[in-house]
Structures are given as structure tokens and as C-alpha cells.
Amino acid sequence: AQTVTQSQPEMSVQEAETVTLSCTYDTSESDYYLFWYKQPPSRQMILVIRQEAYKQQNATENRFSVNFQKAAKSFSLKISDSQLGDAAMYFCAYQEYGNKLVFGAGTILRVKS
Amino acid sequence: EPEVTQTPSHQVTQMGQEVILRCVPISNHLYFYWYRQILGQKVEFLVSFYNNEISEKSEIFDDQFSVERPDGSNFTLKIRSTKLEDSAMYFCASSEGYGNGEQYFGPGTRLTVT
């Protein structure tokens, strides 16, 4: 079964600084999607960024970018110019096409002003 | 922008009672999912649904659980006889098609079983 591991239970970053959240996964498939979801205190699940495994280019969305290392099965999220509103739980998730999402345990991100 | 909606936002029920959680997926989406998140834990898959059938279900989704698409818009999760350990946030999600990848989540229903 596919597994997703987030080794950092909690991270802190100073406002305007950069922080990287780590994620590794285990799969024998070659085609899949990877996602980062943000969960603020409201507990809404908000999609931050996604990466298709067949694309070598790393996805970016404004201040959010990923470092996708397929061979290493690593998918880290970089948040640049951190803002107070970025404080939340961040979940890494794996998906085979059309199937369920498999989530990691999450990383709590605290942003200090 | 289209969004997934869920009702109620918070449901309190007594142990042994039946509850129905309701979801309205995005109108042109074909794949529907239920996930749950026990407080402080990760989000877990319960069931996926396509073409009026369950596509996949997890070990959590036992005989106490059922899903239904009673009309063209609603997608429901029924828990027949709730237990204390069913207390969790339940998320509905939908996606446009197989291989599209992105699942859109509703705001969740917090279920509290007393």
C-alpha cells in the first residue's frame, strides 16, 4: 500500500522568511499525482499545489513551490516570503489516477511576527 | 466559483443513533469521495463512488456505513448506529473525472457522538 511520510510534526518560520516542509512517499507506480493541502483552524481543506509525476518541471503557485525528486520519492513544499496567514496544518497527499488520496500525518506551520 | 457544500456543519448525536451527512458535489463532477479526520490526526479515506456504485472503500467503511446519491445533486453518508469513536470531521470531495487528479473538498461536517 502507498504510504506518505511527513517527518516534521511542527515547523516555525519568521514572517517574510522561507520555510521548507518535507514529504516522502512510497509507491511502485510510475504515474501519479502529489498534492499539498493547507488546513487552517477552520479545518477546511485547501489545495495549495499539485504535481503530476510525469512532469519533471517543479510546480509553482505564487509564493509556493515544490521540489519533486521522483527517484528519491521526495516532494517538499517551499513557502517564500511567509505570511501570518500561512500558519496552518499542511498535509502532503499522494494519488494514483482517479483513486483515493493518501495523506501524510501533517506538519503544523507556525509563523512568527 | 463552484464549490462543494456540506450540511450540517456540526452534528451532535447520541451513541446508537443514525446520522446522515449530506454533500452537494460540484455539478459536472462524476467522482465522489468521503474522508474523515479524527481530531489531531490525519485525513483518512472512507469511500469513493462513481456511476452510482462504490468504487473503493477502506477498512473503516464497515457495515455501519453506507453512501447514496438519492438524486442528481446530493451525495450522502449514513452511519447506522453511531459509536463514540465515530466522532470526527467528515469531508466530502468530488472530482471531474478519472485521471483529472484534483479533488475539491467541502468544508466538512463535525460529528460529535455523546
CSV table of C-alpha atoms in Angstrom, one decimal, chain B residues 47-108:
chain,number,residue,atom,x,y,z
B,47,VAL,CA,-15.2,5.5,0.3
B,48,SER,CA,-15.3,6.5,-3.4
B,49,PHE,CA,-18.3,6.5,-5.6
B,50,TYR,CA,-18.8,6.6,-9.3
B,51,ASN,CA,-21.7,5.8,-11.6
B,52,ASN,CA,-24.0,5.0,-8.6
B,53,GLU,CA,-21.7,2.4,-7.3
B,54,ILE,CA,-19.0,2.2,-4.7
B,55,SER,CA,-15.6,2.2,-6.4
B,56,GLU,CA,-13.4,1.6,-3.4
B,57,LYS,CA,-13.8,1.5,0.3
B,58,SER,CA,-11.4,1.4,3.2
B,59,GLU,CA,-11.4,-0.9,6.2
B,60,ILE,CA,-13.0,1.8,8.2
B,61,PHE,CA,-16.1,1.7,6.0
B,62,ASP,CA,-17.8,-1.3,7.5
B,63,ASP,CA,-21.5,-2.3,7.5
B,64,GLN,CA,-22.4,0.6,9.7
B,65,PHE,CA,-21.7,3.0,6.9
B,66,SER,CA,-23.5,3.5,3.6
B,67,VAL,CA,-23.5,6.0,0.8
B,68,GLU,CA,-26.1,7.1,-1.6
B,69,ARG,CA,-26.8,9.5,-4.4
B,70,PRO,CA,-30.5,9.9,-4.0
B,71,ASP,CA,-30.9,12.4,-6.7
B,72,GLY,CA,-28.8,14.3,-9.3
B,73,SER,CA,-27.2,16.6,-6.8
B,74,ASN,CA,-26.9,15.1,-3.3
B,75,PHE,CA,-24.4,12.6,-2.0
B,76,THR,CA,-25.0,11.2,1.4
B,77,LEU,CA,-23.1,9.3,4.0
B,78,LYS,CA,-25.2,7.4,6.5
B,79,ILE,CA,-23.9,5.9,9.8
B,80,ARG,CA,-26.4,3.5,11.0
B,81,SER,CA,-25.6,3.2,14.7
B,82,THR,CA,-23.0,5.7,15.8
B,83,LYS,CA,-20.2,4.9,18.2
B,84,LEU,CA,-18.1,7.3,20.3
B,85,GLU,CA,-15.2,6.6,18.0
B,86,ASP,CA,-17.1,7.9,15.0
B,87,SER,CA,-16.7,11.5,16.4
B,88,ALA,CA,-14.6,13.2,13.7
B,89,MET,CA,-14.7,15.7,10.9
B,90,TYR,CA,-16.2,14.2,7.8
B,91,PHE,CA,-15.2,15.7,4.4
B,92,CYS,CA,-16.9,15.2,1.1
B,93,ALA,CA,-14.9,15.7,-2.1
B,94,SER,CA,-15.6,15.5,-5.8
B,95,SER,CA,-13.5,15.4,-8.9
B,96,GLU,CA,-14.4,16.0,-12.5
B,97,GLY,CA,-13.1,12.8,-14.0
B,98,TYR,CA,-10.8,9.8,-13.8
B,99,GLY,CA,-7.2,11.0,-14.2
B,100,ASN,CA,-8.0,14.6,-13.6
B,101,GLY,CA,-6.4,14.4,-10.2
B,102,GLU,CA,-7.8,17.3,-8.3
B,103,GLN,CA,-10.4,16.6,-5.7
B,104,TYR,CA,-12.4,19.6,-4.4
B,105,PHE,CA,-13.2,19.4,-0.7
B,106,GLY,CA,-16.3,20.6,1.1
B,107,PRO,CA,-16.0,22.5,4.4
B,108,GLY,CA,-16.6,19.4,6.4
